[in-house]
mmCIF file of N, CA and C in Angstrom:
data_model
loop_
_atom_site.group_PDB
_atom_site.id
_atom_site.type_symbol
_atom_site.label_atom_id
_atom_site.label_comp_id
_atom_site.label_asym_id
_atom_site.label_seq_id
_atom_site.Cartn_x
_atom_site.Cartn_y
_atom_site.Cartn_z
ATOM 1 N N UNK A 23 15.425 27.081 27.488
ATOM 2 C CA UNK A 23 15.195 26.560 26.167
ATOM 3 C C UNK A 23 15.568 25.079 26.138
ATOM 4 N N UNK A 24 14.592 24.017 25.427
ATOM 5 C CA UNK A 24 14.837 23.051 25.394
ATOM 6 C C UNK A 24 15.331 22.703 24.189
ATOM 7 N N UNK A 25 16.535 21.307 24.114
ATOM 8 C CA UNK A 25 16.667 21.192 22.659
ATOM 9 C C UNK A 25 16.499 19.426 22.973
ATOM 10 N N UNK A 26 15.696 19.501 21.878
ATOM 11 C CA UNK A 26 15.818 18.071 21.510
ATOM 12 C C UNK A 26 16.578 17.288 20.141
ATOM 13 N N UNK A 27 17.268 16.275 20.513
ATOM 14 C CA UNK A 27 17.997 15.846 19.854
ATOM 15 C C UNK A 27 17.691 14.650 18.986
ATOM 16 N N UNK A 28 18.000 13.921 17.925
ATOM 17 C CA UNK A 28 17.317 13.161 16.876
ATOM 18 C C UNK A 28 18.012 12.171 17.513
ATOM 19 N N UNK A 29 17.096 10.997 17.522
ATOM 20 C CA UNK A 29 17.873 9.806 18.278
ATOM 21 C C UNK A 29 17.997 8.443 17.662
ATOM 22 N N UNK A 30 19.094 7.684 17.703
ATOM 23 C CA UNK A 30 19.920 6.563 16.531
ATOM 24 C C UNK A 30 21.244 7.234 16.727
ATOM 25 N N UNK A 31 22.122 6.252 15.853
ATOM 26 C CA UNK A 31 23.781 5.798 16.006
ATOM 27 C C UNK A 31 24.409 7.191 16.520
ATOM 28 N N UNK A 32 23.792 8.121 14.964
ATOM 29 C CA UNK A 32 25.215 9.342 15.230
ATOM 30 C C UNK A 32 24.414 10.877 15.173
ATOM 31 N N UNK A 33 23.167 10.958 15.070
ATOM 32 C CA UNK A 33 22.186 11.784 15.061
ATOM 33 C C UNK A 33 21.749 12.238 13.426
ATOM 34 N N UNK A 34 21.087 13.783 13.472
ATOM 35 C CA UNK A 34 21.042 13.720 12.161
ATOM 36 C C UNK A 34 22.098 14.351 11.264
ATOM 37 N N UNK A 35 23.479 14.348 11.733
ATOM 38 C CA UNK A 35 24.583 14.988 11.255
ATOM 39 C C UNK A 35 25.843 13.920 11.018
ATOM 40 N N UNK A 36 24.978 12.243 10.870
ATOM 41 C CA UNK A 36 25.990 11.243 10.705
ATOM 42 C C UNK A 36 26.335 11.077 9.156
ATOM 43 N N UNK A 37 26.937 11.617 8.487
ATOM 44 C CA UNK A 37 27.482 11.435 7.073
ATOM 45 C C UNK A 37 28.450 9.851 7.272
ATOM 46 N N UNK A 38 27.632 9.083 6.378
ATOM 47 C CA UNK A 38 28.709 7.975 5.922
ATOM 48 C C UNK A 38 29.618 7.941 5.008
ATOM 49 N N UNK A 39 30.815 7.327 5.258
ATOM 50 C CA UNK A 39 32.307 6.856 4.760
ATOM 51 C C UNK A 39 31.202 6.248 3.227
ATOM 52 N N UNK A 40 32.449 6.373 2.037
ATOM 53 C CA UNK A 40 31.555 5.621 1.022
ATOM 54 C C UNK A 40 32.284 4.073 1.112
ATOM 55 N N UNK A 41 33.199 3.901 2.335
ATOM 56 C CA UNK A 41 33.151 2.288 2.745
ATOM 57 C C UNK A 41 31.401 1.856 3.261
ATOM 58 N N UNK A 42 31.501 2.606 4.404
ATOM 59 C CA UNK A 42 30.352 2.403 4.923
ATOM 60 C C UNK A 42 28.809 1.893 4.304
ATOM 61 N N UNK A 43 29.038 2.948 3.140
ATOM 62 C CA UNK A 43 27.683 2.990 2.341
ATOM 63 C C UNK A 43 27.850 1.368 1.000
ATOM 64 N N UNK A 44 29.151 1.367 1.377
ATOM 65 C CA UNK A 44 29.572 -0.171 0.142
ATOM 66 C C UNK A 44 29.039 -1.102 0.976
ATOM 67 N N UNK A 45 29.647 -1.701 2.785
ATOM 68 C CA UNK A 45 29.436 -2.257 2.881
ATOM 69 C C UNK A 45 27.646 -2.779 3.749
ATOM 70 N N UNK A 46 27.097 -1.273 3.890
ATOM 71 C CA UNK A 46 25.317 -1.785 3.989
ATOM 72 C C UNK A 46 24.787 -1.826 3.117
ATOM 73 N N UNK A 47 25.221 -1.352 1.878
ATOM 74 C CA UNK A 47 24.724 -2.242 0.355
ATOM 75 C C UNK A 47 25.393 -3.532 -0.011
ATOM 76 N N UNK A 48 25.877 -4.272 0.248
ATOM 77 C CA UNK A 48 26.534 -5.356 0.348
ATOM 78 C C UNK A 48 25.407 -6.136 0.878
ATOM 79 N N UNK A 49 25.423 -5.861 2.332
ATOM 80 C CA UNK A 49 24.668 -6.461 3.092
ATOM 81 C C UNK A 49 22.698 -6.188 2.774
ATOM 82 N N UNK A 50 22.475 -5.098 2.297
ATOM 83 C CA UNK A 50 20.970 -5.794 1.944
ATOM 84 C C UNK A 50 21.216 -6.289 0.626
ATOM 85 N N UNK A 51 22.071 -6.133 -0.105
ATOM 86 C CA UNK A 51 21.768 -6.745 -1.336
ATOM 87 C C UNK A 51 21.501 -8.071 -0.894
ATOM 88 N N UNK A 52 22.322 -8.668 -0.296
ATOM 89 C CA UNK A 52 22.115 -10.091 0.291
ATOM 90 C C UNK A 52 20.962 -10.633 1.432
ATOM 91 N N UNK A 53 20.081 -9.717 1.659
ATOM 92 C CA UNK A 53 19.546 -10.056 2.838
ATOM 93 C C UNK A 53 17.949 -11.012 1.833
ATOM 94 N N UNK A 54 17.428 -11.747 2.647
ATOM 95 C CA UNK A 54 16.534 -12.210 1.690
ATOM 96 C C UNK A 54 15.024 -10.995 1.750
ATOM 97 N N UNK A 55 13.637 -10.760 1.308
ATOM 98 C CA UNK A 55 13.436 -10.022 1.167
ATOM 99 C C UNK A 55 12.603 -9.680 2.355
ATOM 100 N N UNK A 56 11.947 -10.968 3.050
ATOM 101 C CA UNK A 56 11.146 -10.821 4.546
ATOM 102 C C UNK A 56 12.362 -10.011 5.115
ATOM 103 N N UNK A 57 13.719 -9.979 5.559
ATOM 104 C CA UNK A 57 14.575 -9.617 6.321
ATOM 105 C C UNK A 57 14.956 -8.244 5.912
ATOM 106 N N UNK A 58 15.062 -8.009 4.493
ATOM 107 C CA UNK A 58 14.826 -6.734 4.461
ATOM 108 C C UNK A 58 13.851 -6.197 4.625
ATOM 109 N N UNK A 59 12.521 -6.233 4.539
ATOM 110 C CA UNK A 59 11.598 -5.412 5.407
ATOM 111 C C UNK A 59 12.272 -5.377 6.887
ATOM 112 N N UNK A 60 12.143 -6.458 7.776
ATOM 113 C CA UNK A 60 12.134 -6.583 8.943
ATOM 114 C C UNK A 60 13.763 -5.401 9.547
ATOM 115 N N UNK A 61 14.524 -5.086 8.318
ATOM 116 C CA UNK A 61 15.575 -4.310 7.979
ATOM 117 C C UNK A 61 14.928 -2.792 8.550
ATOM 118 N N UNK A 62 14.024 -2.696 7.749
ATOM 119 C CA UNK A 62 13.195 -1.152 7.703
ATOM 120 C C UNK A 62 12.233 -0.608 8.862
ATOM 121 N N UNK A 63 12.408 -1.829 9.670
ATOM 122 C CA UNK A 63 11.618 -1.326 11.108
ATOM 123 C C UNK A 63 12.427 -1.283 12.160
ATOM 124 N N UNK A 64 13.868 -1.216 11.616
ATOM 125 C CA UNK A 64 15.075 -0.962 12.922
ATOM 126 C C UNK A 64 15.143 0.726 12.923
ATOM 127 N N UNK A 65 15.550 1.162 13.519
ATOM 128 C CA UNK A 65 16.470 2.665 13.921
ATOM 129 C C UNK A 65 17.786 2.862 12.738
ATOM 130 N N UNK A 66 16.977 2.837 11.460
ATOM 131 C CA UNK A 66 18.658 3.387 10.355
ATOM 132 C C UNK A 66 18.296 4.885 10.596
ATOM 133 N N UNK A 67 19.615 4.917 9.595
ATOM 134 C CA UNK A 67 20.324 6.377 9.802
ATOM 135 C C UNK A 67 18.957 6.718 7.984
ATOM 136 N N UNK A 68 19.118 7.845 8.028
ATOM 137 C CA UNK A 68 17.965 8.103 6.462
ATOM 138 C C UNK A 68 18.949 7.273 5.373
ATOM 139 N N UNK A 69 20.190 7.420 5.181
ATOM 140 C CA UNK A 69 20.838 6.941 4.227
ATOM 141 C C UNK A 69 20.997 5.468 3.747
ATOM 142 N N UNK A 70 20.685 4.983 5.267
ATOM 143 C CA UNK A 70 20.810 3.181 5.128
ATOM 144 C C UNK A 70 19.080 3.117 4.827
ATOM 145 N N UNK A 71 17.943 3.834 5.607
ATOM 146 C CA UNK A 71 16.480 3.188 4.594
ATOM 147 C C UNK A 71 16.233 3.660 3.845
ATOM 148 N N UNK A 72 17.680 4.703 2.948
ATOM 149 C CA UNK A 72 16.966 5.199 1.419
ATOM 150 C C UNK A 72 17.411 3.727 0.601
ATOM 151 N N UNK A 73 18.947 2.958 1.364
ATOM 152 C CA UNK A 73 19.383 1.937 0.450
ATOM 153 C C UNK A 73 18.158 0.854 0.220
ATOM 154 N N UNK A 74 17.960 0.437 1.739
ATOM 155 C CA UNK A 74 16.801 -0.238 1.683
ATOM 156 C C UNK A 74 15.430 -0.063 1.213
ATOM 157 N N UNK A 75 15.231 1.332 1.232
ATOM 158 C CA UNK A 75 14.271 1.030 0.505
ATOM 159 C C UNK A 75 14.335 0.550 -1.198
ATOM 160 N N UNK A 76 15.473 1.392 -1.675
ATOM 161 C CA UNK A 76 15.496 1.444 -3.231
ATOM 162 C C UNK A 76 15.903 -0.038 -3.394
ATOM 163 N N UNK A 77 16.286 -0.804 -2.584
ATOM 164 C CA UNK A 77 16.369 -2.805 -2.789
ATOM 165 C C UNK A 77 15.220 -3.256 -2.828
ATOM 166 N N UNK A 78 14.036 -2.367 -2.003
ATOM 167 C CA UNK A 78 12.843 -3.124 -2.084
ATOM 168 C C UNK A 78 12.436 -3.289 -3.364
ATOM 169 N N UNK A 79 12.444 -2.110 -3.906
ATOM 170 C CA UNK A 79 11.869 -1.456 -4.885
ATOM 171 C C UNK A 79 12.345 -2.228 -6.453
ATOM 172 N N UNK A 80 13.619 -2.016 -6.719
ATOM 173 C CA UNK A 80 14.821 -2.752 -7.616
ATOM 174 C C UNK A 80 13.928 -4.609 -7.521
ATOM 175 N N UNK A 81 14.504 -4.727 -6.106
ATOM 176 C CA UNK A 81 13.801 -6.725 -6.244
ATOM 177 C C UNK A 81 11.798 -6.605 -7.196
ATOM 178 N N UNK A 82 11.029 -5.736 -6.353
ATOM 179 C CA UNK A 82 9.898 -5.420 -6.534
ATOM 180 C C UNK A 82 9.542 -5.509 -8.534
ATOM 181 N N UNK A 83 10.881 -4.902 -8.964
ATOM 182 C CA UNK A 83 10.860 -4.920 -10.440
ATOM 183 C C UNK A 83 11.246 -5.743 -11.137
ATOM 184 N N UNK A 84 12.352 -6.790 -10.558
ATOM 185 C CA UNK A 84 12.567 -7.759 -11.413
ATOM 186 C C UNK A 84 12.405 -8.883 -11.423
ATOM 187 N N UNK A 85 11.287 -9.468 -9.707
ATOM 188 C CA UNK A 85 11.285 -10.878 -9.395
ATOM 189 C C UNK A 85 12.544 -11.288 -8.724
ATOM 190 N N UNK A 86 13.045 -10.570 -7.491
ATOM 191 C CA UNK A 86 14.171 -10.982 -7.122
ATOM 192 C C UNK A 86 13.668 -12.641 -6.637
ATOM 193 N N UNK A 87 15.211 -13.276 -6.904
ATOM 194 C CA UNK A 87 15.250 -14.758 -6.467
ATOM 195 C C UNK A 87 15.223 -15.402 -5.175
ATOM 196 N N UNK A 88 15.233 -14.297 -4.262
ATOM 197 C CA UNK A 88 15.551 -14.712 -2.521
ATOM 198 C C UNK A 88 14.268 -14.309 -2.122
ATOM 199 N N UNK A 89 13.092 -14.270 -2.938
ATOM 200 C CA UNK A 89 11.278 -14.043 -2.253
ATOM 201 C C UNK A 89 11.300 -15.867 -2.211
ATOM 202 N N UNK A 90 11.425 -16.897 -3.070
ATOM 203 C CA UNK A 90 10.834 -18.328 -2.681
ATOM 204 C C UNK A 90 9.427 -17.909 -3.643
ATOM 205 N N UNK A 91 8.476 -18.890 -3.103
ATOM 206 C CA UNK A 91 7.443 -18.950 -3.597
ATOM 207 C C UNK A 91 6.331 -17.401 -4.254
ATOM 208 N N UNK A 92 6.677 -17.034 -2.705
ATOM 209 C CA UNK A 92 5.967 -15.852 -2.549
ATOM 210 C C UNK A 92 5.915 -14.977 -3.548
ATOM 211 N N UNK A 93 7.226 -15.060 -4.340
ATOM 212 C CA UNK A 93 7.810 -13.888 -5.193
ATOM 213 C C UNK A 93 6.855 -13.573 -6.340
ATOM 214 N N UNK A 94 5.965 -15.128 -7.096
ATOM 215 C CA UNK A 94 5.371 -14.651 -8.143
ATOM 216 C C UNK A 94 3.928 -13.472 -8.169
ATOM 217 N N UNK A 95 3.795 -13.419 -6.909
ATOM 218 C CA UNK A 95 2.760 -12.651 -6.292
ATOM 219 C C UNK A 95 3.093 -11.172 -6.575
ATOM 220 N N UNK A 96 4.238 -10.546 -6.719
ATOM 221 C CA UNK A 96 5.284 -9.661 -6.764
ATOM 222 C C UNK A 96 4.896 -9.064 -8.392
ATOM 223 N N UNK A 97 4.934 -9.793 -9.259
ATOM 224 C CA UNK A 97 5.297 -9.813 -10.586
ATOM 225 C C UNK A 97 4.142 -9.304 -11.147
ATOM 226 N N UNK A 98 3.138 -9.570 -11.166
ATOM 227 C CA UNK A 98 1.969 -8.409 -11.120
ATOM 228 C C UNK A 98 2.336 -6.961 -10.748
ATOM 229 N N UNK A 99 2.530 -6.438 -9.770
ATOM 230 C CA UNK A 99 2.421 -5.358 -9.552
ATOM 231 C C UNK A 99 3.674 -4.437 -10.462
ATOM 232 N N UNK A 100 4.695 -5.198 -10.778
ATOM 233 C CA UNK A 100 6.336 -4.967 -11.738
ATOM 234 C C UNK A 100 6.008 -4.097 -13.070
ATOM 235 N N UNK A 101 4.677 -4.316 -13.862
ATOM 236 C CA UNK A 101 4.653 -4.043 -14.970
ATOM 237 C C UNK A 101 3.722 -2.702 -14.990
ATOM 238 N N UNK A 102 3.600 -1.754 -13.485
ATOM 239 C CA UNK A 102 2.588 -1.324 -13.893
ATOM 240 C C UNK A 102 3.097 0.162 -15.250
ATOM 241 N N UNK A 103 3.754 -0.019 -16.105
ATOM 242 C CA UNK A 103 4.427 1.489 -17.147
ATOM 243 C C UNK A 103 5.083 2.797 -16.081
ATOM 244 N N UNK A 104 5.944 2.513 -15.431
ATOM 245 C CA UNK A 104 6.510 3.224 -14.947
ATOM 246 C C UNK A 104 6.245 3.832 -13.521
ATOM 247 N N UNK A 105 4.963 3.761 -13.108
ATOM 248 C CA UNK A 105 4.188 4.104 -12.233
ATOM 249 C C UNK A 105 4.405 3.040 -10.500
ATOM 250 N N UNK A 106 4.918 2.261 -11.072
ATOM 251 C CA UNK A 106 5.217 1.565 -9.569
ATOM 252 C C UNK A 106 5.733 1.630 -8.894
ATOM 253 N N UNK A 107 7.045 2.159 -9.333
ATOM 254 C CA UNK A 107 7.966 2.734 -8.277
ATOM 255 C C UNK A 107 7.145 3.620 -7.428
ATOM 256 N N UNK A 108 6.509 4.389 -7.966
ATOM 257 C CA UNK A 108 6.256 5.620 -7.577
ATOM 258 C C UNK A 108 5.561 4.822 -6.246
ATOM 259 N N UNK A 109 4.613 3.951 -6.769
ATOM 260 C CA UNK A 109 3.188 3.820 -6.152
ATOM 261 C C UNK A 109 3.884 2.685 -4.809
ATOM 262 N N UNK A 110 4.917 1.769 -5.089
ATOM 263 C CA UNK A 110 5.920 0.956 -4.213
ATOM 264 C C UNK A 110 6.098 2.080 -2.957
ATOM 265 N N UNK A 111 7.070 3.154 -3.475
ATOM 266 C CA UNK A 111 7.394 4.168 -2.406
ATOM 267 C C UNK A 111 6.437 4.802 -1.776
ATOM 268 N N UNK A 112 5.374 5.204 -2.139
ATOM 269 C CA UNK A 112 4.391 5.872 -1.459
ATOM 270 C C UNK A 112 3.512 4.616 -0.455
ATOM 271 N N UNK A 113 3.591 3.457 -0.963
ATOM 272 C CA UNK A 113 2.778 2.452 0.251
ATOM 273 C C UNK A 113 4.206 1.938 1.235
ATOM 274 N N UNK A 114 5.133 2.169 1.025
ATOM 275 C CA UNK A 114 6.711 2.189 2.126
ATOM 276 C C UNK A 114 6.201 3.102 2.692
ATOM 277 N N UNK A 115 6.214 4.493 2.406
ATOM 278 C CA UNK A 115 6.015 5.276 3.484
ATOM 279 C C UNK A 115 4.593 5.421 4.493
ATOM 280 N N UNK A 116 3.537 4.833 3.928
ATOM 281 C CA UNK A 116 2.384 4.644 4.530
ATOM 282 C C UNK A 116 2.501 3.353 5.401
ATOM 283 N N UNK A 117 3.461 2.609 5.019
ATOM 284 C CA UNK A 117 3.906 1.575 6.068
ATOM 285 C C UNK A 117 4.705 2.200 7.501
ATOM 286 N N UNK A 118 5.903 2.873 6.573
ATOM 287 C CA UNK A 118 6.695 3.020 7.772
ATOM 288 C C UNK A 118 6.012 4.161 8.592
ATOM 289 N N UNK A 119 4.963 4.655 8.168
ATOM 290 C CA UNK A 119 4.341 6.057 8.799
ATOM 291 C C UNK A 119 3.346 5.534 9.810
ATOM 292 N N UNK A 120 2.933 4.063 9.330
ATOM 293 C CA UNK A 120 1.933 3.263 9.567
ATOM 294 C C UNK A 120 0.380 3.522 9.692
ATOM 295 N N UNK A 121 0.122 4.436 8.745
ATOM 296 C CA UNK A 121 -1.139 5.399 7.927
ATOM 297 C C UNK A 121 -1.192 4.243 7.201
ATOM 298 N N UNK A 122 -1.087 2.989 6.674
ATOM 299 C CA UNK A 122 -1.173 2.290 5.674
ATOM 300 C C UNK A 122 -2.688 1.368 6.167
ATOM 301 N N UNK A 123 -3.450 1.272 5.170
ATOM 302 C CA UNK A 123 -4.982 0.560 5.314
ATOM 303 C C UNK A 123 -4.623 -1.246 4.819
ATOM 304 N N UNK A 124 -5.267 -1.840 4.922
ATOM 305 C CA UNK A 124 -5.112 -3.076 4.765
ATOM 306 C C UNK A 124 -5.632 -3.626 3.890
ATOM 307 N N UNK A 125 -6.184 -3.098 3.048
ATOM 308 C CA UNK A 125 -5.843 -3.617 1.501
ATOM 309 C C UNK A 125 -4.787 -2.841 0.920
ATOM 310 N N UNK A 126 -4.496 -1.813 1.185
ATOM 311 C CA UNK A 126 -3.159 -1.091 0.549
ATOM 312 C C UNK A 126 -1.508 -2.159 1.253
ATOM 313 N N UNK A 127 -1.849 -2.856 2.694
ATOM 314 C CA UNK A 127 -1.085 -3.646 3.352
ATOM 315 C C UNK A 127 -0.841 -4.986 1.832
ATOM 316 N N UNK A 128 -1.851 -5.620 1.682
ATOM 317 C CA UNK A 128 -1.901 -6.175 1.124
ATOM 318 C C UNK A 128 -1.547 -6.506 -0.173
ATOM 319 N N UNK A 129 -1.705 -5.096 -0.737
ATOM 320 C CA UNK A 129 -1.152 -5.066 -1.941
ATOM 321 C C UNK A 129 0.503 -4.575 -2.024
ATOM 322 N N UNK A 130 1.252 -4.115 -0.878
ATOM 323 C CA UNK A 130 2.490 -3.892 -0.697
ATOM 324 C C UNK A 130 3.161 -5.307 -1.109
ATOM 325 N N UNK A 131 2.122 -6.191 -0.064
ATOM 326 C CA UNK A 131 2.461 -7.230 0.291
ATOM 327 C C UNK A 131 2.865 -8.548 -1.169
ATOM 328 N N UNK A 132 2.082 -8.294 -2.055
ATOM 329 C CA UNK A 132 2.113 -8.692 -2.903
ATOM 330 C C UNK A 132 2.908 -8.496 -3.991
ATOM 331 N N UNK A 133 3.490 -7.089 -3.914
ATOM 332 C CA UNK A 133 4.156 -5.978 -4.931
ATOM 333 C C UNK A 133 5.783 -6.618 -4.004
ATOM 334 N N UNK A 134 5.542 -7.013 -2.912
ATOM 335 C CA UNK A 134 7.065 -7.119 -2.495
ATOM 336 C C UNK A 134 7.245 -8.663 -2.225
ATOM 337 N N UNK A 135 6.322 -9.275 -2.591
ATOM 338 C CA UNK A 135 6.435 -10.774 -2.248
ATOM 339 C C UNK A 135 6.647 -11.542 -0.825
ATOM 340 N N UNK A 136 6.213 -10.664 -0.267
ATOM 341 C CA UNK A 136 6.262 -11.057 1.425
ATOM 342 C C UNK A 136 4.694 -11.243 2.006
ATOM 343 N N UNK A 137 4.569 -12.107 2.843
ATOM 344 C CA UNK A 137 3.491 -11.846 3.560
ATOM 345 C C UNK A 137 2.965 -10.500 4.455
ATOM 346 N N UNK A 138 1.680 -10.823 4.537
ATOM 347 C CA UNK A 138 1.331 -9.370 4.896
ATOM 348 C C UNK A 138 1.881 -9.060 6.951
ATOM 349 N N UNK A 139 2.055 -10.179 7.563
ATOM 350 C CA UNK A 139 2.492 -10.859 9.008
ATOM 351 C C UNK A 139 3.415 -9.732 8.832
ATOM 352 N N UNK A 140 4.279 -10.485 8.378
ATOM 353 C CA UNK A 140 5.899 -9.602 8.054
ATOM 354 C C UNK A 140 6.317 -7.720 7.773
ATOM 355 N N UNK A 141 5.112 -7.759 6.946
ATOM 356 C CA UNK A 141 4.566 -6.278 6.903
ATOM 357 C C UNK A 141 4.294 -5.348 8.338
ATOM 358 N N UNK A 142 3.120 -6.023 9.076
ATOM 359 C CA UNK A 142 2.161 -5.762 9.970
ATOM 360 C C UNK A 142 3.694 -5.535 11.471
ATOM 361 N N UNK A 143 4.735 -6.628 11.416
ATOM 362 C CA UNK A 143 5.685 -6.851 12.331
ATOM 363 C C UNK A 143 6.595 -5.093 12.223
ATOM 364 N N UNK A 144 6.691 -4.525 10.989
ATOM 365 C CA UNK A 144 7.536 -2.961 10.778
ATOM 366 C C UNK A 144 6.539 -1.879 11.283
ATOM 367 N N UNK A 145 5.240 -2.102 11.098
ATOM 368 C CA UNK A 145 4.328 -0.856 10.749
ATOM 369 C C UNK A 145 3.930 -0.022 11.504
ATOM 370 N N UNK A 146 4.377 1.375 11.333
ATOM 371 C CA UNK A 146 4.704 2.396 11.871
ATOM 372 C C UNK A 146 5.851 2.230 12.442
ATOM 373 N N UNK A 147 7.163 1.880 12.025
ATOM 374 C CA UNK A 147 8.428 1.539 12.604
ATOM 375 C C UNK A 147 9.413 2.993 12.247
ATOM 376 N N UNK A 148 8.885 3.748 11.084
ATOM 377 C CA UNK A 148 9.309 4.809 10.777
ATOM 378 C C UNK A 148 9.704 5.929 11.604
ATOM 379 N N UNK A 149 8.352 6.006 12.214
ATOM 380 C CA UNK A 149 7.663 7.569 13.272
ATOM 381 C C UNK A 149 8.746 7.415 14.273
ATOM 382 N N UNK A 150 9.221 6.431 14.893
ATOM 383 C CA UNK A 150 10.627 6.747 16.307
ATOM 384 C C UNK A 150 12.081 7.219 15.746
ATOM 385 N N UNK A 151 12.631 7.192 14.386
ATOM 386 C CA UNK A 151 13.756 7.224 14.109
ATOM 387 C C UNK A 151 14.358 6.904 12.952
ATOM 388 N N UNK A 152 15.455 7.567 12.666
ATOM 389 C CA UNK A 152 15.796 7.477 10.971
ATOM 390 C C UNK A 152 15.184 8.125 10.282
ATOM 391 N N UNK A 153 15.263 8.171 8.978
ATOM 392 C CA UNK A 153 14.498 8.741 8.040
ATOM 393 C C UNK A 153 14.468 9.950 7.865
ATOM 394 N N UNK A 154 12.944 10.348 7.246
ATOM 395 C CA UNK A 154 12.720 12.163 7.210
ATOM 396 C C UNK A 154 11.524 11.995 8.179
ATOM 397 N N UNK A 155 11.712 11.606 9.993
ATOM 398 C CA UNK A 155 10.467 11.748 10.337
ATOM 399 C C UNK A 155 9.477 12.737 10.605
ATOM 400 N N UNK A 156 9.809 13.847 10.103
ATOM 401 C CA UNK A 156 9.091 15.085 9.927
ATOM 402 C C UNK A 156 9.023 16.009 11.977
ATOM 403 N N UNK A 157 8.104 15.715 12.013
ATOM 404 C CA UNK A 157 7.847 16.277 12.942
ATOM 405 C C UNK A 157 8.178 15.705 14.333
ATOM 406 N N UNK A 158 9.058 14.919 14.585
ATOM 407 C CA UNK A 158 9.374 14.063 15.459
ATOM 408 C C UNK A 158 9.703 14.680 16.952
ATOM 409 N N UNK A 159 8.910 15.700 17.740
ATOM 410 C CA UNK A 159 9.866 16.181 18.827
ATOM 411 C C UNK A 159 10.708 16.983 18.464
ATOM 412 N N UNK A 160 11.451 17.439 17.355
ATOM 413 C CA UNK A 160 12.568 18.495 17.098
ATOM 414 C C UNK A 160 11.485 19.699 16.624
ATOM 415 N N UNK A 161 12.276 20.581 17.586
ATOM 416 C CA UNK A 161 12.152 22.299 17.570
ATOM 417 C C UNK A 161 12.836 22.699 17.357
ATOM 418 N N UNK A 162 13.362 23.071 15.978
ATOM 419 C CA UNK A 162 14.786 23.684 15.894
ATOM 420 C C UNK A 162 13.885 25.663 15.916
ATOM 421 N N UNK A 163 14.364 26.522 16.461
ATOM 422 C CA UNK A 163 14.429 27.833 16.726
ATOM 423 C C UNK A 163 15.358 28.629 16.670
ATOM 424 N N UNK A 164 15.404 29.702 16.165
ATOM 425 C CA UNK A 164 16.115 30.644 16.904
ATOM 426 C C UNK A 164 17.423 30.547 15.527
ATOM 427 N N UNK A 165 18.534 31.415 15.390
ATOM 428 C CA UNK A 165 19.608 31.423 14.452
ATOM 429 C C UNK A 165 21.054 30.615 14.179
#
């Protein structure tokens, strides 16, 4: 019998310290917003790209100040009545799944105030690690 094991820091049985979880929210709060993407195509644990993602998402709504120019591009997509979050998270995961089409790229791109380069640099960064990658090589069997 083979077992395969989930691979990153501590596997999928790494529970973080709520130091831990203070200080990688610390740190994307501060990261600017190209860098947090470029954040979301490393090997986190699910708990550090649920933070990151929900920063994308949070900046995505209010015009965060660390997009630069780019950001007013963003502000469009902010107002859509409640529905953006939704629609934010579902083109994250078509990113990080990298199922994402390129006008849907585009319009991430715009909704998060980053270029689409920066986008294209994560995509499909999901499928090796972290997260809920679904079907990744693990066979769990048996009792």
């Amino acid at each position: 019998m083979n077992v395969h094991g989930v691979s990153g820091a501590g596997g999928a049985y790494n529970i973080p310290s709520a130091g831990q979880m203070q200080d990688y929210g610390d740190k994307v709060g501060k990261m600017e917003t190209r860098d947090l993407v470029k954040e979301l195509g490393k090997n986190l644990e699910p708990w550090q790209r649920d933070m990151a993602e929900k920063e994308l998402i949070n900046r995505s709504k209010g015009g965060d100040q660390t997009q630069g120019a780019g950001g007013a591009q963003g502000a469009g997509g902010a107002g859509d009545a409640g529905g953006g979050d939704d629609e934010l998270k579902k083109l994250l995961k078509k990113l990080m799944d990298g199922t994402i089409s390129a006008e849907e790229m585009r319009k991430l791109a715009g909704m998060m105030g980053v270029k689409v380069e920066d986008l294209e640099a994560v995509k499909g960064k999901g499928k090796n690690g972290g997260g809920d990658g679904g079907d990744q090589n693990v066979d769990i069997q048996g009792g």
